[in-house]
Coordinates of C-alpha atoms and ligand atoms in Angstrom, one line a residue:
X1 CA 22.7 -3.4 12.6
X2 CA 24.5 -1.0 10.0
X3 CA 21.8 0.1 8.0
X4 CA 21.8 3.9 7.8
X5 CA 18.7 5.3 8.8
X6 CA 19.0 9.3 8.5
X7 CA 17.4 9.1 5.6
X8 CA 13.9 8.6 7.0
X9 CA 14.4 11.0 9.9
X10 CA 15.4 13.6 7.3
X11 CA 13.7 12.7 3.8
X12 CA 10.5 10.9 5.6
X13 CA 11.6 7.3 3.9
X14 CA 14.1 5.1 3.6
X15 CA 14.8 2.1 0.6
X16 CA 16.2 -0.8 1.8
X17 CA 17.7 -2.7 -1.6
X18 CA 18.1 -6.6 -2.6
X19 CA 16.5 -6.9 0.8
X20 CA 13.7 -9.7 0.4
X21 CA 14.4 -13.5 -0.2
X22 CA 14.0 -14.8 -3.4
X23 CA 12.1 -17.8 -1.8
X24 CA 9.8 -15.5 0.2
X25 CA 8.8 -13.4 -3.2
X26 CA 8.3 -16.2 -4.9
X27 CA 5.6 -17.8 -1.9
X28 CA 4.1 -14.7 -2.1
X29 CA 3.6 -14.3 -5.9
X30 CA 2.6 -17.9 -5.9
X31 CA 0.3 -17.0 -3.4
X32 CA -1.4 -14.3 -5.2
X33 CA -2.5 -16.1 -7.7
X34 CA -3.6 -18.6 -5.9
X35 CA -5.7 -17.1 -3.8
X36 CA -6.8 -14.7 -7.1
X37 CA -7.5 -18.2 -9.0
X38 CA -9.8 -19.4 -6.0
X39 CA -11.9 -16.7 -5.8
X40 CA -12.3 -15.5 -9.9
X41 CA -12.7 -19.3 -11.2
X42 CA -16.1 -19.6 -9.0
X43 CA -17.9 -17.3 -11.8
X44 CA -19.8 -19.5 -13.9
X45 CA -19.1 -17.0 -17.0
X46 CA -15.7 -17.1 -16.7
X47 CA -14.5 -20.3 -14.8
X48 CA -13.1 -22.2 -17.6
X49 CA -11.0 -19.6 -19.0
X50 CA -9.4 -18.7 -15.1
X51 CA -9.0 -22.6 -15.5
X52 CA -7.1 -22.2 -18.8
X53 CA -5.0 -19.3 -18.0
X54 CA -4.2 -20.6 -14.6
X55 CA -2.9 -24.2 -15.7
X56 CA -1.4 -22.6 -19.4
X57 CA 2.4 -22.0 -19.6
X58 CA 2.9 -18.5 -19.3
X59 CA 4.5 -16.5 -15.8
X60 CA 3.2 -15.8 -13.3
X61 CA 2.6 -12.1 -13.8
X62 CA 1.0 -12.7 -17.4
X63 CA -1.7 -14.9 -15.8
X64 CA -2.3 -13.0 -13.0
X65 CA -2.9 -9.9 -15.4
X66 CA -4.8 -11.8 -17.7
X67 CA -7.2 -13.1 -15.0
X68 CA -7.0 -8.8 -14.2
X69 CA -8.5 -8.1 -17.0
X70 CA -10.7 -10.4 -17.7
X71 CA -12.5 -8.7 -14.4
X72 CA -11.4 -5.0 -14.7
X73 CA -13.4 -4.3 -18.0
X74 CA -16.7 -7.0 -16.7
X75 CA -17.1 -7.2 -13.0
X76 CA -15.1 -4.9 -10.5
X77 CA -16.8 -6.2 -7.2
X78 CA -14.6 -9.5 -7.5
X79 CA -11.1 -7.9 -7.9
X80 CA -12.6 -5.4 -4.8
X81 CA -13.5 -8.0 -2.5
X82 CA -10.2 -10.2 -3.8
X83 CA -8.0 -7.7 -2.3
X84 CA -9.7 -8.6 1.2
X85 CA -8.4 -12.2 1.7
X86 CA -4.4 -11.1 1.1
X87 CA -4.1 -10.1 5.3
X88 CA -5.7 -14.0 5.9
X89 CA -2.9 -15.5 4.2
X90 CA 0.7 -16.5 6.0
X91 CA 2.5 -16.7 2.9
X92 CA 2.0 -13.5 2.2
X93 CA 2.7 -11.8 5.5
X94 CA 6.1 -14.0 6.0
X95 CA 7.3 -12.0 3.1
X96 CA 8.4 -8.9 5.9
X97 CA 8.4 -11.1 8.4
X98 CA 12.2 -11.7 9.5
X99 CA 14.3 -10.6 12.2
X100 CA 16.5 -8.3 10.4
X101 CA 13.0 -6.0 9.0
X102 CA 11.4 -6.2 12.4
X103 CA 14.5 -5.4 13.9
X104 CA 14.6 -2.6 11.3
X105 CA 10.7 -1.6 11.8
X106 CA 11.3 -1.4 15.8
X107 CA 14.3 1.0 15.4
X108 CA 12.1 3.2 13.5
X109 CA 9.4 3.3 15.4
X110 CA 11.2 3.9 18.3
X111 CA 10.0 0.7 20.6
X112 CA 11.4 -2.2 22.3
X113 CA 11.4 -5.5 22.0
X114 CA 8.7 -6.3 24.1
X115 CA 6.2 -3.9 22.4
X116 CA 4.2 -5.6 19.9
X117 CA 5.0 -5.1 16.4
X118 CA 1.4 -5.5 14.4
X119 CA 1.7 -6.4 10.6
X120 CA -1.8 -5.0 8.8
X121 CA -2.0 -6.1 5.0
X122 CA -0.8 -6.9 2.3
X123 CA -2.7 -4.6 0.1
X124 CA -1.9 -5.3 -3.8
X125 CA -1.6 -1.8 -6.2
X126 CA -2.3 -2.6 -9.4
X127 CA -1.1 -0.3 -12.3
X128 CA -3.1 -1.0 -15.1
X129 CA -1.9 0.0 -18.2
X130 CA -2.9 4.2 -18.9
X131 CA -5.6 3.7 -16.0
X132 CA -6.6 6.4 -13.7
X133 CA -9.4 4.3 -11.5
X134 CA -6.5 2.3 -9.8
X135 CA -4.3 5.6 -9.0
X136 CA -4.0 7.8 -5.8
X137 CA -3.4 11.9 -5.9
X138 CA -1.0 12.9 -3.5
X139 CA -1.8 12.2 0.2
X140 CA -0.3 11.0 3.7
X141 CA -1.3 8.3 5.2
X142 CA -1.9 9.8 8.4
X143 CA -4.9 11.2 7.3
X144 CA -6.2 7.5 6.4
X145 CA -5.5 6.5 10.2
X146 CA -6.1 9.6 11.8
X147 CA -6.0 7.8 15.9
X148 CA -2.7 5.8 14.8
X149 CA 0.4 7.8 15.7
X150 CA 2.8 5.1 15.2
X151 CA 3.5 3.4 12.1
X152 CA 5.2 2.7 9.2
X153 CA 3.9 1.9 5.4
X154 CA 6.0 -0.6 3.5
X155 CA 5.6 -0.7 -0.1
X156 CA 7.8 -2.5 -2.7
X157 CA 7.1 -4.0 -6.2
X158 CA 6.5 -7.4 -6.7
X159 CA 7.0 -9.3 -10.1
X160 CA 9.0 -6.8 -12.3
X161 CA 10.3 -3.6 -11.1
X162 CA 8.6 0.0 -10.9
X163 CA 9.4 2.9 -12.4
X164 CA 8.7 6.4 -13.9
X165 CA 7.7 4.0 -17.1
X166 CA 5.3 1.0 -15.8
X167 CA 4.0 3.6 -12.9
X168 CA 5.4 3.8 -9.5
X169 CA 5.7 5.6 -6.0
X170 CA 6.5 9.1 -5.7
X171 CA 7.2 10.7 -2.2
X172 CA 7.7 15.2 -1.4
X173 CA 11.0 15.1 0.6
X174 CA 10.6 15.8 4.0
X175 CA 6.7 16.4 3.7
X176 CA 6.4 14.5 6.7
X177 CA 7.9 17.7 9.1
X178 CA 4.8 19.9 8.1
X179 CA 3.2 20.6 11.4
X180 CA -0.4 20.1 9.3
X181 CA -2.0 19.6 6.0
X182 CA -5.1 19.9 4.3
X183 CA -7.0 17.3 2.3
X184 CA -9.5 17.4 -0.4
X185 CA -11.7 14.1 0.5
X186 CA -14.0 12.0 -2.6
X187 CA -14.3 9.3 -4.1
X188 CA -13.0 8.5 -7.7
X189 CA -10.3 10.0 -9.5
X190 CA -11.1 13.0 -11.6
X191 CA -14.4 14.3 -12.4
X192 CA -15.5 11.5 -14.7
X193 CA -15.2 8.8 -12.2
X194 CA -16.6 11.1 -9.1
X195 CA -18.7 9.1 -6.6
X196 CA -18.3 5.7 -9.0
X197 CA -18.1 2.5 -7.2
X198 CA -15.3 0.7 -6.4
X199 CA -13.1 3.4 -6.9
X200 CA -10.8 5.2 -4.1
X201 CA -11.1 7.0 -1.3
X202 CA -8.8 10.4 -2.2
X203 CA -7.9 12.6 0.8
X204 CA -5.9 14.3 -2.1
X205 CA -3.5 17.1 -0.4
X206 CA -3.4 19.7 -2.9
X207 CA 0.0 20.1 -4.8
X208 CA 0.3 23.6 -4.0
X209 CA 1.2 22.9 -0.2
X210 CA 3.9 20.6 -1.0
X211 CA 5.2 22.4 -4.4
X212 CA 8.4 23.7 -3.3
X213 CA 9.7 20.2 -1.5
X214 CA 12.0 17.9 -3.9
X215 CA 10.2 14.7 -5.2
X216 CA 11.8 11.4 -4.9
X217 CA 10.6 8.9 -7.8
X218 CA 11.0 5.3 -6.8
X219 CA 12.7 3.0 -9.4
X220 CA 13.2 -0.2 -7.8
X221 CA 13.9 -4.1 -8.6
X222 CA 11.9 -6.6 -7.0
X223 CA 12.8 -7.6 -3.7
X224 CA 13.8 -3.6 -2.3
X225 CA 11.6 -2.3 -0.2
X226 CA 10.5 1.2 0.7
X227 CA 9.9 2.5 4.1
X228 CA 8.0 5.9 4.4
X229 CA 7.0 8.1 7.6
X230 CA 3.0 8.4 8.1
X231 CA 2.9 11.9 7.4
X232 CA 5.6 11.7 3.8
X233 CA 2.8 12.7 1.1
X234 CA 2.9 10.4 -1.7
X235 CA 0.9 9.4 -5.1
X236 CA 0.5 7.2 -7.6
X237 CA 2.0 7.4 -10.9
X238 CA 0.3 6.5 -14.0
X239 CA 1.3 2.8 -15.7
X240 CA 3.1 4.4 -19.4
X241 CA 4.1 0.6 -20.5
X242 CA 1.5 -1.7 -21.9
X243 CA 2.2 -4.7 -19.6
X244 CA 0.2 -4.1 -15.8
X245 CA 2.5 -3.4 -12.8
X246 CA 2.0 -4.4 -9.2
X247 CA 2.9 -3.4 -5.8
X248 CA 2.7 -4.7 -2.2
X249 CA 2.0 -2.4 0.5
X250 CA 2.4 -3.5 4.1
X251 CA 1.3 -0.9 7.6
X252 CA 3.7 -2.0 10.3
X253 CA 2.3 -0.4 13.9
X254 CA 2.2 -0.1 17.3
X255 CA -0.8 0.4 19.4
X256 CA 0.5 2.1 22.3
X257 CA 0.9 5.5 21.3
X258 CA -2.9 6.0 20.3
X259 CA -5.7 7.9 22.0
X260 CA -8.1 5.6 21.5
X261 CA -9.6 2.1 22.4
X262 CA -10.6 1.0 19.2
X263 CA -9.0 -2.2 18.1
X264 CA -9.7 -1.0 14.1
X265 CA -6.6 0.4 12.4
X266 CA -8.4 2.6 10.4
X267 CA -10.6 4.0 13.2
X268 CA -12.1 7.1 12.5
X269 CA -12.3 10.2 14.8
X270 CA -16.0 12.2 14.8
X271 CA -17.8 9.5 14.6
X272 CA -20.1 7.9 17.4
X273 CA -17.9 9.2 19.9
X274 CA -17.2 5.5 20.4
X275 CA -13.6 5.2 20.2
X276 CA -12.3 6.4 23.3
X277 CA -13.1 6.3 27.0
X278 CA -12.3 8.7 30.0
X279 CA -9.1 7.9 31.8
X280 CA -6.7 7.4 28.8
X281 CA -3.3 7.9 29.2
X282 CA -0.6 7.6 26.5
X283 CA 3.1 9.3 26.0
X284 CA 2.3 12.7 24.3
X285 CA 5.7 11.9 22.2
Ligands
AKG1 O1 1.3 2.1 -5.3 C1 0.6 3.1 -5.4 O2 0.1 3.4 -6.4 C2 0.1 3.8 -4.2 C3 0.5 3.2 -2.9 C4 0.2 4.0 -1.7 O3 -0.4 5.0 -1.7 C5 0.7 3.4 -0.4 O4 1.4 2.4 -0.4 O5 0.4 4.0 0.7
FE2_2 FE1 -0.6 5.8 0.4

């Protein structure tokens, strides 16, 4: 393989360009709207015009942000729950699914072939246009899978590409060789959508802990991809174009690092003391 990896050892990620196959981005895009389609269209209020988008001919990325916003400004709960079929469907998962990536993935992780390679998501970001509910502050996302001490996040735009214009990924060089950080945890964004529902969970790390580190701002085309280290800290940029944005996001792991028996990804420490068991034994590296 000649990919050069010192980036990721050094900065905490690594981009990977013109990586993805055309025909696999377009299954999955395909895919999305879909599965979006399926699920919006059964509202009585709005089934005929998801039915009317959906069969019009615009692109794919102009219906699927029309059927967006159709549900963004009248009824949240749908586009929430939405995101929780995307992991069911094949066609979306074969999108990182090819022997050059997991050969890729398994040199980063450090594991052999015969360890299995787990593939949790997709997750879909959408960058609505000057919106704040769809953003994250900066954080690492160690501190959302606080038992997993093996994995990698994958995110890369899908549709157009991302930039400091239509919102996109910013990562703190080398943020991800800080022994420890801090995190502010809440719900919402800032103070006017505090506890609101259906909007993130922010274990925001406070800028002044990573203010002195370089920030890389991804601008990428559709089909690179960007591979971070669990501890890089990263955000959310806000959407500065009036067309919506969207990005994949992808947790490649291994399970045999973790002190704990919990088959959850996200498990969480503290809590029931039911995720581990006495006699454990995992490397300590
Ligand atoms: O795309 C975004 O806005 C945030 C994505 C993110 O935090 C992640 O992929 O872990
Ligand atoms: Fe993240």
């Amino acid at each position: 393989m000649k990919l050069k990896t010192d980036n990721f050892y050094k900065e905490g990620y690594l981009c990977i360009k013109d990586c993805l196959s055309q025909e696999s981005s377009d299954l999955f895009c395909n895919t999305l709207l879909d599965i979006t389609f399926f699920h919006l269209k059964k509202v009585g209020k709005y089934s005929a015009k998801i039915e009317k988008i959906y069969n019009s001919k615009k692109n794919t990325l102009d219906k699927l942000s029309m059927m967006f916003e159709m549900f963004e400004t009248n009824d949240k709960e749908m586009l929430y729950q939405l995101q929780k079929f995307f992991p069911s469907s094949n066609n979306m998962k074969n999108i990182i699914n090819s022997n050059y990536l997991s050969q890729i993935f398994r040199k980063l992780l450090k594991i052999d072939t015969n360890v299995p390679l787990l593939i949790d998501g997709p997750g879909i970001f959408v960058n609505r246009p000057n919106t704040k509910r769809l953003l994250y502050k900066w954080h690492s996302e160690s501190h959302y899978y606080p038992k997993r001490r093996n994995f990698l996040n994958i995110w890369f735009p899908i549709f157009s590409k991302k930039n400091d214009k239509n919102g996109t990924m910013y990562i703190k060089k080398k943020s991800h060789l800080i022994k420890e950080l801090p995190f502010n945890e809440y719900q919402g964004f800032d103070k006017s959508s505090e506890n609101k529902k259906n909007h993130f969970i922010q274990y925001e790390v406070p800028e002044n802990f990573i203010k002195k580190l370089k920030t890389y701002k991804a601008n990428l085309s559709v089909n690179d991809l960007l591979i971070f280290d669990r501890k890089a800290v990263h955000t959310s940029t806000i959407n500065k174009s009036n067309k919506y944005s969207f990005a994949a996001v992808f947790r490649v792991w291994d399970i045999s690092k973790d002190l704990t028996i919990s088959g959850d990804l996200a498990v969480k420490p503290y809590q029931n003391y039911g995720n581990g068991r006495p006699d454990l034994i995992v490397n300590d590296s």
